Short mmCIF file of C-alpha atoms and ligand atoms in Angstrom, two decimals:
data_model
loop_
_atom_site.label_atom_id
_atom_site.label_comp_id
_atom_site.label_asym_id
_atom_site.label_seq_id
_atom_site.Cartn_x
_atom_site.Cartn_y
_atom_site.Cartn_z
CA MET A 30 76.17 -193.96 -19.00
CA PRO A 31 73.82 -190.93 -19.36
CA PRO A 32 74.74 -187.84 -17.27
CA SER A 33 73.64 -188.15 -13.67
CA ILE A 34 72.95 -184.57 -12.74
CA ARG A 35 70.72 -182.00 -14.43
CA VAL A 36 71.33 -178.38 -14.07
CA ALA A 37 69.13 -175.52 -15.30
CA LEU A 38 71.04 -173.12 -17.49
CA ALA A 39 69.88 -169.53 -17.93
CA ARG A 40 72.04 -167.82 -20.55
CA GLY A 41 71.13 -164.36 -19.43
CA ASP A 42 71.19 -161.00 -21.13
CA GLY A 43 73.74 -158.72 -22.79
CA ILE A 44 77.09 -160.52 -22.57
CA GLY A 45 75.47 -163.48 -20.67
CA PRO A 46 74.97 -165.81 -23.65
CA GLU A 47 78.82 -164.97 -24.94
CA ILE A 48 80.35 -165.74 -21.56
CA VAL A 49 78.05 -168.87 -21.08
CA ASP A 50 79.15 -170.20 -24.56
CA GLY A 51 82.86 -169.68 -23.50
CA VAL A 52 82.46 -171.44 -20.39
CA MET A 53 80.39 -174.32 -21.67
CA HIS A 54 83.10 -174.73 -24.35
CA ILE A 55 85.75 -175.24 -21.61
CA MET A 56 83.36 -177.55 -19.45
CA ASP A 57 82.70 -179.72 -22.42
CA ALA A 58 86.36 -179.96 -23.51
CA ALA A 59 87.04 -181.24 -19.83
CA GLY A 60 84.38 -183.85 -20.17
CA VAL A 61 81.95 -182.26 -17.65
CA ALA A 62 79.00 -183.21 -19.81
CA ASP A 63 79.64 -186.99 -18.99
CA HIS A 64 78.13 -186.03 -15.60
CA LEU A 65 76.13 -183.07 -15.96
CA GLU A 66 73.33 -182.29 -18.33
CA SER A 67 72.18 -178.77 -18.96
CA VAL A 68 68.53 -177.73 -19.36
CA GLU A 69 68.11 -174.40 -20.87
CA VAL A 70 65.48 -172.14 -19.12
CA GLU A 71 63.97 -168.85 -20.18
CA MET A 72 64.57 -166.01 -17.73
CA GLY A 73 65.47 -162.29 -17.79
CA LYS A 74 64.78 -159.41 -20.47
CA SER A 75 62.86 -161.58 -23.07
CA VAL A 76 60.47 -162.47 -20.15
CA PHE A 77 60.25 -159.15 -18.80
CA ASP A 78 59.39 -157.84 -22.13
CA LYS A 79 56.47 -160.16 -22.61
CA GLY A 80 54.97 -158.46 -19.58
CA ASP A 81 55.75 -160.92 -16.91
CA SER A 82 57.14 -158.90 -14.02
CA ARG A 83 58.88 -161.99 -12.43
CA GLY A 84 61.27 -162.17 -15.49
CA MET A 85 60.94 -166.02 -15.43
CA THR A 86 58.53 -168.37 -17.09
CA ASP A 87 56.40 -171.05 -15.20
CA GLU A 88 58.36 -173.64 -16.96
CA ALA A 89 61.80 -172.15 -15.89
CA ILE A 90 60.57 -172.05 -12.34
CA ARG A 91 59.61 -175.72 -12.62
CA THR A 92 62.78 -176.92 -14.14
CA VAL A 93 64.90 -174.97 -11.55
CA GLU A 94 62.81 -176.64 -8.81
CA GLU A 95 63.41 -180.13 -10.37
CA CYS A 96 67.01 -179.74 -10.98
CA ALA A 97 67.63 -177.92 -7.70
CA LEU A 98 70.61 -176.31 -9.44
CA LEU A 99 70.81 -173.19 -11.55
CA PHE A 100 73.79 -171.92 -13.48
CA LYS A 101 73.04 -168.44 -14.91
CA GLY A 102 74.50 -165.54 -16.81
CA PRO A 103 73.85 -161.96 -15.76
CA MET A 104 70.37 -160.66 -16.26
CA GLU A 105 69.12 -157.15 -16.90
CA THR A 106 66.91 -155.74 -14.21
CA PRO A 107 64.30 -153.25 -15.80
CA LYS A 108 64.76 -149.72 -14.67
CA GLY A 109 61.70 -148.38 -12.86
CA GLY A 110 58.23 -150.28 -13.42
CA GLY A 111 57.45 -153.47 -11.63
CA GLY A 112 60.19 -155.74 -12.60
CA LYS A 113 62.36 -156.70 -9.63
CA SER A 114 65.85 -157.99 -9.83
CA ILE A 115 65.71 -161.76 -10.92
CA ASN A 116 68.90 -162.46 -8.87
CA VAL A 117 67.44 -161.19 -5.80
CA SER A 118 64.11 -162.99 -6.41
CA LEU A 119 65.70 -166.22 -7.04
CA ARG A 120 67.71 -166.16 -3.89
CA LYS A 121 64.90 -165.37 -1.66
CA MET A 122 62.41 -167.54 -3.33
CA TYR A 123 64.42 -170.71 -3.33
CA GLY A 124 65.77 -170.09 0.23
CA ALA A 125 69.52 -169.65 -1.14
CA PHE A 126 70.45 -168.17 2.09
CA ALA A 127 74.17 -168.06 1.90
CA ASN A 128 76.10 -166.13 -0.77
CA ILE A 129 79.72 -167.48 -1.03
CA ARG A 130 82.34 -165.50 -2.96
CA HIS A 131 85.89 -166.61 -3.23
CA PHE A 132 88.57 -163.73 -3.64
CA GLN A 133 91.85 -164.76 -4.78
CA SER A 134 94.87 -163.12 -6.63
CA LEU A 135 95.23 -164.57 -9.91
CA PRO A 136 98.37 -164.68 -12.28
CA GLY A 137 98.27 -162.13 -14.96
CA VAL A 138 95.71 -160.05 -13.24
CA GLU A 139 97.64 -157.08 -11.99
CA THR A 140 96.47 -155.32 -8.85
CA VAL A 141 98.04 -153.02 -6.25
CA TYR A 142 98.43 -156.28 -4.04
CA SER A 143 99.99 -158.45 -6.73
CA ARG A 144 102.60 -155.63 -7.27
CA ALA A 145 103.38 -155.47 -3.55
CA ASP A 146 103.67 -159.24 -3.53
CA ILE A 147 100.73 -159.51 -0.93
CA PRO A 148 98.63 -162.71 -1.61
CA VAL A 149 94.74 -162.35 -1.49
CA ASP A 150 92.82 -165.32 -0.78
CA PHE A 151 89.67 -165.19 1.23
CA TYR A 152 85.99 -165.98 1.29
CA VAL A 153 83.10 -163.74 2.12
CA VAL A 154 80.02 -165.40 3.21
CA ARG A 155 76.86 -163.24 3.17
CA GLU A 156 73.67 -163.77 4.58
CA ASN A 157 71.25 -163.55 1.45
CA ILE A 158 67.66 -163.15 2.50
CA GLU A 159 67.13 -160.92 5.38
CA ASP A 160 68.37 -157.44 6.49
CA THR A 161 67.06 -154.57 4.52
CA TYR A 162 66.89 -156.75 1.46
CA GLY A 163 63.18 -157.58 2.49
CA GLY A 164 62.60 -154.26 0.79
CA ILE A 165 59.82 -153.62 3.42
CA GLU A 166 59.65 -149.81 3.01
CA HIS A 167 57.03 -147.23 4.06
CA ARG A 168 56.53 -143.56 3.75
CA LEU A 169 55.60 -142.81 7.47
CA THR A 170 55.10 -138.93 7.16
CA PRO A 171 55.51 -136.50 4.48
CA ASP A 172 59.21 -136.24 5.72
CA VAL A 173 60.08 -139.55 6.67
CA VAL A 174 60.56 -142.99 5.09
CA GLU A 175 61.42 -146.31 6.75
CA CYS A 176 63.17 -149.56 5.65
CA LYS A 177 62.68 -152.50 7.87
CA ARG A 178 65.80 -154.34 8.89
CA LEU A 179 65.01 -157.77 9.90
CA ILE A 180 67.46 -160.37 11.32
CA SER A 181 66.27 -163.47 12.46
CA ALA A 182 68.04 -166.31 14.72
CA PRO A 183 67.22 -169.16 12.46
CA GLY A 184 68.27 -167.27 9.40
CA SER A 185 71.50 -166.29 11.18
CA ASP A 186 72.04 -169.82 12.09
CA GLN A 187 71.68 -170.98 8.68
CA VAL A 188 74.34 -168.71 7.14
CA HIS A 189 76.83 -169.28 10.00
CA ARG A 190 76.54 -172.95 9.77
CA ALA A 191 77.06 -172.67 5.91
CA ALA A 192 80.12 -170.73 6.58
CA PHE A 193 81.68 -173.00 9.23
CA HIS A 194 80.60 -176.09 6.95
CA LEU A 195 82.64 -174.63 3.93
CA ALA A 196 85.46 -173.70 6.28
CA GLN A 197 85.73 -177.01 7.53
CA ARG A 198 85.58 -178.54 4.02
CA LEU A 199 88.31 -176.25 2.66
CA GLY A 200 90.58 -176.68 5.65
CA ILE A 201 90.09 -173.00 6.61
CA GLU A 202 91.25 -172.26 10.17
CA SER A 203 89.93 -169.05 11.07
CA VAL A 204 86.47 -167.42 10.46
CA HIS A 205 85.48 -163.84 11.28
CA CYS A 206 81.94 -162.42 11.83
CA GLY A 207 81.63 -158.82 10.52
CA HIS A 208 78.89 -156.91 12.14
CA LYS A 209 78.02 -153.45 13.69
CA ALA A 210 76.68 -154.70 16.88
CA ASN A 211 78.11 -151.77 18.91
CA ILE A 212 75.39 -149.71 17.32
CA MET A 213 72.63 -152.23 16.40
CA LYS A 214 73.00 -153.98 19.51
CA MET A 215 69.71 -156.24 19.00
CA SER A 216 69.89 -156.98 15.31
CA ASP A 217 73.59 -157.26 14.70
CA GLY A 218 73.87 -158.31 18.30
CA MET A 219 71.66 -161.37 17.37
CA PHE A 220 73.63 -162.16 14.25
CA LEU A 221 76.78 -161.99 16.38
CA GLU A 222 75.51 -164.00 19.29
CA ARG A 223 74.37 -166.73 16.82
CA PHE A 224 77.85 -166.68 15.19
CA ARG A 225 79.41 -167.55 18.60
CA THR A 226 76.82 -169.98 19.42
CA VAL A 227 77.10 -171.84 15.98
CA ALA A 228 80.80 -171.80 16.37
CA ARG A 229 80.75 -173.92 19.56
CA ASP A 230 79.91 -176.94 17.05
CA TYR A 231 83.21 -176.37 15.16
CA PRO A 232 85.83 -176.33 17.80
CA ASP A 233 88.74 -176.78 15.48
CA ILE A 234 88.05 -173.35 13.81
CA THR A 235 89.37 -170.12 15.50
CA VAL A 236 86.61 -167.45 15.61
CA ASP A 237 86.75 -163.75 16.14
CA ASP A 238 84.68 -160.82 15.24
CA VAL A 239 85.25 -157.51 13.67
CA ILE A 240 83.33 -154.37 13.52
CA ILE A 241 82.38 -153.66 9.85
CA ASP A 242 84.19 -150.21 9.39
CA ALA A 243 87.29 -151.61 10.98
CA LEU A 244 86.91 -154.65 8.73
CA CYS A 245 87.01 -152.38 5.64
CA MET A 246 89.97 -150.75 6.65
CA ASN A 247 91.74 -153.86 7.43
CA LEU A 248 90.93 -155.58 4.30
CA VAL A 249 92.44 -152.78 2.39
CA LEU A 250 95.56 -152.66 4.79
CA ARG A 251 96.08 -156.35 5.40
CA PRO A 252 93.79 -158.71 3.38
CA GLN A 253 96.26 -161.51 3.93
CA ASN A 254 94.86 -161.60 7.73
CA TYR A 255 91.47 -163.00 6.68
CA LYS A 256 90.31 -166.44 5.43
CA MET A 257 86.77 -166.17 5.77
CA VAL A 258 84.47 -163.40 6.82
CA VAL A 259 80.50 -164.02 7.38
CA LEU A 260 78.31 -160.96 7.34
CA PRO A 261 74.77 -159.80 7.26
CA ASN A 262 73.20 -159.06 4.00
CA LEU A 263 73.84 -155.24 3.29
CA GLN A 264 77.24 -155.14 4.98
CA GLY A 265 78.24 -158.40 3.00
CA ASP A 266 76.90 -156.82 -0.06
CA ILE A 267 79.36 -153.86 0.29
CA VAL A 268 82.18 -155.84 1.59
CA SER A 269 81.90 -158.31 -1.42
CA ASP A 270 82.44 -155.56 -4.02
CA LEU A 271 85.29 -154.08 -1.91
CA ALA A 272 86.94 -157.57 -2.07
CA ALA A 273 86.30 -157.61 -5.77
CA GLY A 274 88.42 -154.58 -6.02
CA LEU A 275 91.38 -156.26 -4.28
CA VAL A 276 91.66 -158.83 -6.77
CA GLY A 277 91.18 -156.95 -9.93
CA GLY A 278 87.31 -156.30 -10.12
CA LEU A 279 84.08 -158.12 -10.43
CA GLY A 280 85.26 -159.81 -13.53
CA PHE A 281 87.30 -162.21 -11.32
CA ALA A 282 84.87 -162.80 -8.41
CA PRO A 283 82.69 -165.99 -8.56
CA SER A 284 79.63 -166.46 -6.57
CA ALA A 285 77.42 -169.29 -5.16
CA ASN A 286 74.06 -168.96 -3.64
CA ILE A 287 73.55 -171.91 -1.38
CA GLY A 288 70.54 -173.16 0.42
CA ASP A 289 69.17 -176.37 1.93
CA ARG A 290 67.57 -177.36 -1.30
CA ILE A 291 68.46 -175.16 -4.13
CA ALA A 292 71.88 -173.71 -5.25
CA ILE A 293 72.50 -171.05 -7.80
CA PHE A 294 75.90 -170.25 -9.26
CA GLU A 295 76.54 -166.97 -11.21
CA ALA A 296 78.87 -164.31 -12.30
CA VAL A 297 78.59 -161.05 -10.06
CA HIS A 298 79.13 -158.52 -12.68
CA GLY A 299 76.23 -157.34 -14.75
CA THR A 300 75.23 -157.64 -18.53
CA ALA A 301 77.81 -155.12 -19.68
CA PRO A 302 75.55 -153.48 -22.24
CA ASP A 303 78.38 -151.48 -23.49
CA ILE A 304 80.29 -154.44 -24.95
CA ALA A 305 77.42 -156.84 -25.45
CA GLY A 306 77.42 -158.81 -28.73
CA LYS A 307 80.94 -157.77 -29.45
CA GLY A 308 82.36 -161.02 -28.31
CA LEU A 309 84.87 -159.12 -26.01
CA ALA A 310 83.67 -160.01 -22.50
CA ASN A 311 85.60 -161.78 -19.90
CA PRO A 312 84.20 -165.11 -18.78
CA THR A 313 86.49 -165.81 -15.92
CA SER A 314 84.04 -164.83 -13.13
CA LEU A 315 81.37 -167.30 -14.58
CA LEU A 316 83.93 -169.93 -15.16
CA LEU A 317 85.00 -169.56 -11.54
CA SER A 318 81.47 -169.82 -10.42
CA GLY A 319 81.02 -172.94 -12.56
CA LEU A 320 84.01 -174.38 -10.62
CA MET A 321 82.24 -173.67 -7.32
CA MET A 322 79.44 -175.69 -8.86
CA LEU A 323 81.37 -178.52 -9.75
CA ARG A 324 82.88 -178.60 -6.25
CA HIS A 325 79.49 -178.50 -4.88
CA LEU A 326 78.56 -181.58 -6.65
CA GLY A 327 81.66 -183.43 -6.00
CA LEU A 328 83.22 -182.98 -9.46
CA LEU A 329 86.59 -182.21 -7.64
CA LYS A 330 88.73 -183.79 -10.43
CA SER A 331 87.16 -181.79 -13.32
CA ALA A 332 87.17 -178.48 -11.26
CA ALA A 333 90.96 -178.88 -10.30
CA ILE A 334 91.84 -179.61 -13.93
CA ILE A 335 89.81 -176.65 -15.40
CA GLU A 336 91.32 -174.33 -12.50
CA ASN A 337 94.94 -175.39 -13.42
CA ALA A 338 94.24 -174.68 -17.08
CA LEU A 339 92.84 -171.45 -16.22
CA LEU A 340 95.83 -170.40 -14.10
CA ALA A 341 98.30 -171.64 -16.76
CA THR A 342 96.57 -169.63 -19.48
CA LEU A 343 96.42 -166.49 -17.32
CA GLU A 344 100.31 -166.99 -16.59
CA SER A 345 100.82 -167.26 -20.36
CA GLY A 346 99.60 -163.64 -20.70
CA VAL A 347 96.40 -164.51 -22.60
CA HIS A 348 93.86 -161.99 -21.66
CA THR A 349 90.46 -160.34 -22.77
CA GLY A 350 90.38 -156.52 -23.16
CA ASP A 351 89.34 -155.67 -19.55
CA PHE A 352 92.74 -156.72 -17.94
CA GLY A 353 96.22 -158.00 -18.53
CA SER A 354 99.31 -156.42 -20.21
CA LYS A 355 98.77 -153.68 -22.75
CA ASP A 356 101.78 -154.96 -24.66
CA VAL A 357 100.02 -158.30 -25.30
CA PRO A 358 97.06 -157.89 -27.67
CA SER A 359 93.71 -158.83 -26.02
CA VAL A 360 91.70 -161.70 -27.40
CA GLY A 361 87.82 -162.18 -27.69
CA THR A 362 85.65 -164.33 -25.24
CA MET A 363 85.80 -167.43 -27.38
CA GLU A 364 89.43 -167.29 -28.09
CA TYR A 365 90.19 -166.91 -24.38
CA ALA A 366 87.92 -169.91 -23.61
CA LYS A 367 89.74 -172.02 -26.40
CA ALA A 368 93.19 -171.08 -24.90
CA ILE A 369 91.92 -172.54 -21.57
CA ALA A 370 90.48 -175.50 -23.15
CA SER A 371 93.77 -176.29 -25.01
CA ASN A 372 95.62 -175.85 -21.65
CA LEU A 373 93.52 -178.65 -19.97
CA GLY A 374 96.00 -180.91 -18.37
CA LYS A 375 98.65 -178.19 -17.81
CA VAL A 376 99.49 -176.81 -14.49
CA PRO A 377 100.58 -173.34 -13.36
CA GLY A 378 104.36 -172.79 -13.07
CA THR A 379 104.40 -169.55 -10.83
CA ARG A 380 102.07 -170.90 -8.12
CA GLN A 381 101.14 -174.27 -6.48
CA ALA A 382 98.91 -176.16 -8.75
CA VAL A 383 95.50 -177.14 -7.55
CA HIS A 384 95.60 -180.99 -6.32
CA VAL A 385 93.92 -183.02 -9.12
CA PRO A 386 92.24 -186.12 -7.39
CA ASP A 387 92.36 -189.46 -9.11
CA SER A 388 88.59 -189.57 -9.64
CA GLU A 389 85.47 -187.57 -9.32
CA ALA A 390 83.53 -187.78 -5.93
CA ILE A 391 80.12 -187.21 -6.92
CA ASP A 392 78.04 -186.51 -3.95
CA TYR A 393 74.73 -184.91 -5.02
CA THR A 394 71.24 -185.95 -4.73
CA PRO A 395 68.62 -183.09 -5.38
CA SER A 396 66.24 -182.80 -2.48
CA GLU A 397 62.64 -183.43 -2.49
CA ARG A 398 60.29 -180.58 -3.24
CA PRO A 399 58.80 -179.44 0.17
CA ARG A 400 55.13 -179.80 0.39
CA THR A 401 54.52 -176.58 1.92
CA ASN A 402 56.62 -173.62 3.37
CA GLU A 403 58.85 -174.80 6.04
CA LEU A 404 58.92 -173.03 9.49
CA ILE A 405 62.49 -172.58 10.66
CA ARG A 406 62.95 -171.76 14.26
CA THR A 407 65.77 -171.45 16.76
CA PHE A 408 64.00 -170.55 20.10
CA HIS A 409 61.17 -172.76 20.89
CA GLN A 410 60.84 -172.38 24.64
CA MET A 411 61.08 -168.49 25.27
CA THR A 412 58.48 -166.90 27.53
CA SER A 413 57.38 -163.38 26.49
CA THR A 414 55.40 -160.84 28.75
CA HIS A 415 53.85 -157.71 27.49
CA VAL A 416 55.26 -154.67 29.15
CA GLY A 417 54.21 -151.81 27.05
CA CYS A 418 54.23 -150.23 23.71
CA ASP A 419 55.93 -147.86 21.27
CA ILE A 420 53.55 -145.85 19.34
CA TYR A 421 54.86 -143.76 16.36
CA ILE A 422 52.99 -140.66 15.63
CA GLU A 423 53.21 -137.95 12.86
CA ASP A 424 53.06 -134.50 14.38
CA ILE A 425 54.88 -131.30 14.34
CA MET A 426 54.40 -129.97 17.96
CA GLY A 427 57.34 -129.87 20.44
CA PRO A 428 58.16 -132.57 22.66
CA GLN A 429 56.89 -130.88 25.94
CA GLU A 430 53.49 -130.13 24.43
CA LEU A 431 53.29 -133.45 22.89
CA ALA A 432 54.00 -135.11 26.12
CA GLU A 433 51.40 -132.99 28.03
CA ASN A 434 48.86 -134.16 25.55
CA LEU A 435 49.66 -137.76 25.63
CA GLN A 436 49.72 -137.74 29.43
CA ARG A 437 46.11 -136.30 29.50
CA ILE A 438 44.92 -138.76 26.98
CA SER A 439 46.63 -141.88 28.71
CA ALA A 440 45.75 -140.77 32.28
CA HIS A 441 43.34 -143.93 32.87
CA SER A 442 45.43 -146.36 30.97
CA PRO A 443 47.61 -149.02 32.93
CA PHE A 444 50.45 -147.67 30.94
CA GLU A 445 52.27 -144.30 31.59
CA LEU A 446 54.28 -142.20 29.08
CA THR A 447 57.99 -142.86 29.98
CA MET A 448 59.90 -141.45 26.90
CA ILE A 449 59.55 -139.61 23.76
CA SER A 450 62.28 -139.92 21.05
CA ASN A 451 62.88 -138.32 17.72
CA ARG A 452 64.97 -140.15 15.05
CA GLY A 453 66.10 -142.42 18.00
CA THR A 454 67.29 -139.69 20.16
CA GLN A 455 65.38 -138.92 23.51
CA VAL A 456 63.71 -135.47 23.54
CA TRP A 457 61.45 -136.16 26.57
CA PRO A 458 61.49 -136.23 29.79
CA THR A 459 65.01 -134.98 29.35
CA GLY A 460 66.95 -134.02 26.30
CA SER A 461 68.70 -131.23 24.53
CA ALA A 462 67.06 -128.24 22.69
CA TYR A 463 69.97 -128.71 20.15
CA THR A 464 68.40 -132.06 19.07
CA GLU A 465 66.56 -131.15 15.83
CA CYS A 466 63.29 -133.03 15.29
CA VAL A 467 61.36 -134.17 12.20
CA ASP A 468 57.46 -134.74 11.97
CA TYR A 469 57.83 -138.33 13.36
CA TYR A 470 57.98 -139.09 17.11
CA ARG A 471 58.28 -142.43 18.96
CA VAL A 472 56.24 -142.27 22.13
CA ARG A 473 56.96 -145.10 24.72
CA PHE A 474 54.35 -146.25 27.28
CA GLU A 475 55.28 -148.69 30.00
CA LEU A 476 53.25 -150.37 32.73
CA ARG A 477 52.59 -148.20 35.82
CA ASP A 478 52.51 -151.25 37.96
CA LYS A 479 55.37 -153.58 36.78
CA SER A 480 53.93 -156.47 38.74
CA ARG A 481 51.12 -156.70 36.43
CA ALA A 482 53.35 -157.64 33.49
CA SER A 483 52.02 -161.24 33.40
CA GLN A 484 48.38 -160.31 33.80
CA LEU A 485 48.00 -157.72 30.96
CA GLY A 486 48.09 -158.94 27.42
CA GLN A 487 48.41 -156.90 24.25
CA SER A 488 44.80 -155.85 24.17
CA ALA A 489 45.45 -153.17 26.81
CA SER A 490 47.93 -151.31 24.78
CA ILE A 491 45.79 -151.75 21.52
CA ALA A 492 43.12 -149.89 23.56
CA LEU A 493 45.65 -147.28 24.34
CA LEU A 494 46.60 -147.02 20.64
CA SER A 495 43.02 -146.67 19.83
CA THR A 496 42.52 -143.79 22.35
CA ILE A 497 45.72 -141.98 20.95
CA GLY A 498 44.67 -142.60 17.37
CA GLU A 499 41.50 -140.46 17.96
CA ARG A 500 43.78 -137.47 18.41
CA PHE A 501 47.05 -138.22 16.45
CA ALA A 502 48.01 -139.76 13.11
CA ILE A 503 49.49 -143.09 14.05
CA THR A 504 52.26 -144.38 11.63
CA ASP A 505 53.51 -147.56 13.51
CA PHE A 506 52.70 -149.54 16.66
CA GLN A 507 55.18 -151.80 18.20
CA PRO A 508 54.35 -153.90 21.53
CA LEU A 509 57.11 -153.98 24.07
CA ARG A 510 57.86 -157.44 25.30
CA ASN A 511 60.35 -158.95 27.77
CA TYR A 512 61.82 -162.32 26.49
CA ASP A 513 62.68 -164.78 29.37
CA GLY A 514 62.64 -161.75 31.52
CA LYS A 515 65.03 -159.50 29.26
CA PRO A 516 63.79 -156.41 27.50
CA GLY A 517 63.11 -157.10 23.78
CA TYR A 518 63.42 -153.47 22.80
CA SER A 519 66.35 -150.89 22.72
CA LEU A 520 66.66 -147.75 24.68
CA ALA A 521 66.69 -144.37 23.06
CA GLN A 522 69.96 -142.48 22.56
CA GLY A 523 70.35 -140.49 25.78
CA GLN A 524 67.85 -142.48 27.74
P1 NAI B 14 78.07 -154.42 -15.41
O1 NAI B 14 78.70 -155.18 -14.60
O2 NAI B 14 77.28 -154.88 -16.37
O3 NAI B 14 79.12 -153.34 -16.02
C1 NAI B 14 79.99 -152.47 -15.39
C2 NAI B 14 81.37 -152.18 -16.24
O4 NAI B 14 82.19 -153.57 -16.14
C3 NAI B 14 81.08 -151.99 -17.77
O5 NAI B 14 82.00 -151.03 -18.23
C4 NAI B 14 81.27 -153.31 -18.33
O6 NAI B 14 81.64 -153.34 -19.70
C5 NAI B 14 82.24 -153.94 -17.48
N1 NAI B 14 82.09 -155.60 -17.37
C6 NAI B 14 81.27 -156.05 -16.60
N2 NAI B 14 81.25 -157.51 -16.71
C7 NAI B 14 82.34 -157.60 -17.71
C8 NAI B 14 82.96 -158.79 -18.16
N3 NAI B 14 82.61 -159.97 -17.84
N4 NAI B 14 84.00 -158.56 -19.17
C9 NAI B 14 84.54 -157.44 -19.34
N5 NAI B 14 83.88 -156.27 -18.87
C10 NAI B 14 82.94 -156.43 -18.09
O7 NAI B 14 77.17 -153.29 -14.37
P2 NAI B 14 76.07 -152.11 -14.78
O8 NAI B 14 76.47 -151.52 -16.13
O9 NAI B 14 75.86 -151.29 -13.53
O10 NAI B 14 74.72 -153.19 -15.02
C11 NAI B 14 74.29 -153.39 -16.28
C12 NAI B 14 73.02 -154.37 -16.26
O11 NAI B 14 73.39 -155.55 -15.36
C13 NAI B 14 71.90 -153.81 -15.51
O12 NAI B 14 70.69 -154.06 -16.18
C14 NAI B 14 72.00 -154.41 -14.03
O13 NAI B 14 70.70 -154.76 -13.50
C15 NAI B 14 72.48 -155.81 -14.50
N6 NAI B 14 73.25 -156.56 -13.40
C16 NAI B 14 73.12 -157.86 -13.29
C17 NAI B 14 73.56 -158.61 -12.46
C18 NAI B 14 73.50 -160.11 -12.38
O14 NAI B 14 72.70 -160.55 -13.24
N7 NAI B 14 74.15 -160.90 -11.55
C19 NAI B 14 74.58 -158.01 -11.38
C20 NAI B 14 74.81 -156.55 -11.58
C21 NAI B 14 74.14 -155.90 -12.68
#
C-alpha cells in the first residue's frame, strides 16, 4: 500500500540538512516511510538569496498547504534588510496558533536537576500569533517608539483549548496559566479570563494561574511542580528557553506548532553556523519534534519504538559533542543516528519504557483549503457605547500649560479634558512634580454629560481630534468605549 500521509519536508540551512538526514535515517529504519511520504520544499537561505523576501517559493507554499504538515530543519534569518524570520511567518500565515514544547530530563544528558535527582517533565504551550509578535511598531515622536500588543479573545480561546485538549490526551492532570494580569489588567486579564472560561469544559483537569515572574522562579526552584503551562506569546517565548535550560539546552527541546488546519514540527535551535557542514550536530531536538509529529498523526507505535531506542542509546553513553560524558568520545550526527536506529526494539533500563501499542492508530485527514480568510469571534452579542477618546500628542510643554491649551480648544466640545498622562502615569489634574516626562502625552476626553453616551457616536470625538490636530502634532487616537456597560480602557497610574 502506498503511504497514506504526505508531509512537506524543508531541510533548512546550516546544520539543517545534516540533522534532517540523521532523523530520516532513524524514521526509515523504523518503517515510518510505510505511512509517510515526504515531499521536499525549497525554503530558507537559497530562496532569500534569489531575492524573495518571503524565503519560500510559491511551490513550497502550495505544497505545505496541500500536505497541511511541515517538518523543517532550522533556517537562517537574514540580518537586516527585508527578509523576515520564516519560522515566525509560517506560524502566522498558516494560523499555527499553539506552540507546544515538551521539556523532559533525558538519560545521559547531565543537568543540575539530573544530578540532584529532580525529574523535569512538563509542557509549555505558547500562544504563537498575537502579543507583540505582530511586530506592529511605530516611531511616535523623536523620543518614543511603540510596539502594539494585541491579545484577542478568540486567539486566547484557541491556544487554551489546544492546551487542555493535549493535557486530556496525555493524561496531564493540572494546567497553569502564566500571565502578568496584575499589571496588564486588560490584555493579560483577557488571556487569564479566557483560560478560566475554557477550563470549565475540562472539569477533570485542575487549573491554577501564576504570575510570570513567580513562575520563572518556581520553575528553577521546583520544576517538578508543573505539568503544563500555557502562556501569551512573548512570555511563552522566554519561559520556553528557560525551560530548555532545565533539561540541558535547546538541543533537547522539541517543538510543534499546531493550528486548526496546518501543523509545523521543527527543532527550536538555530542553524549553528559554527559547526555546519562538519557532521557534528546533535539531531535529538529534531528527532523529538518528529516524534511529536508521529503522535499528532496517530503513529503511536512508531513514535514509542523510536523514543525507547533514543532513551536506550542515551543510556548507553553515546553522545554528540555538545553533551554527554567527557570520558566517552563523542560521535558525529550520522553515527549517533545509526546508533539509535540499531537500538530500535530495545527499551531503556534506568527509567520506565514508553508503552508500545500493538498497532498504529492513524487518525489524520488534511483539512480542506479555506476559500477565504475565516473570521474567528468569541463575543457576538456585546454592546458598545462611545464615551470619549484618548488623543496622543507630541509636545514638550509642561502638563499644566498643556491642559490649559487643551481646555481652551475643547471648550465647545461635548467632551471635557479629564486626565493627562505621560508614559502611563497621571500628571494632570493631579500628579507629582517628580514624575519625569517625555515628548509624548496621552490626553483623555470624556463626555461632559454621561447620559448622552448612547446618542453620541465616534464622529464627535473625531471632530475634537480634528480641532486639536490644528494646534498639536497627533501621534495616535483611541476611542474610549464601554462594553456591556464596563469601561474598555485602563486608568492611568495614579488616576
Ligand atoms: P544557534 O541555535 O544556531 O546556535 C547557538 C549555539 O548552539 C551554537 O554554538 C551552536 O553550535 C549550538 N547548537 C545549536 N544547535 C545545535 C545542535 N543541534 N547540535 C549541536 N550544537 C548546536 O543560534 P544562533 O547562533 O543564535 O543562530 C544562528 C542562525 O539560526 C541565525 O540565522 C538564526 O536566525 C537562525 N535560527 C533559526 C531558528 C529556526 O529555524 N527555528 C531558531 C533560532 C535561530
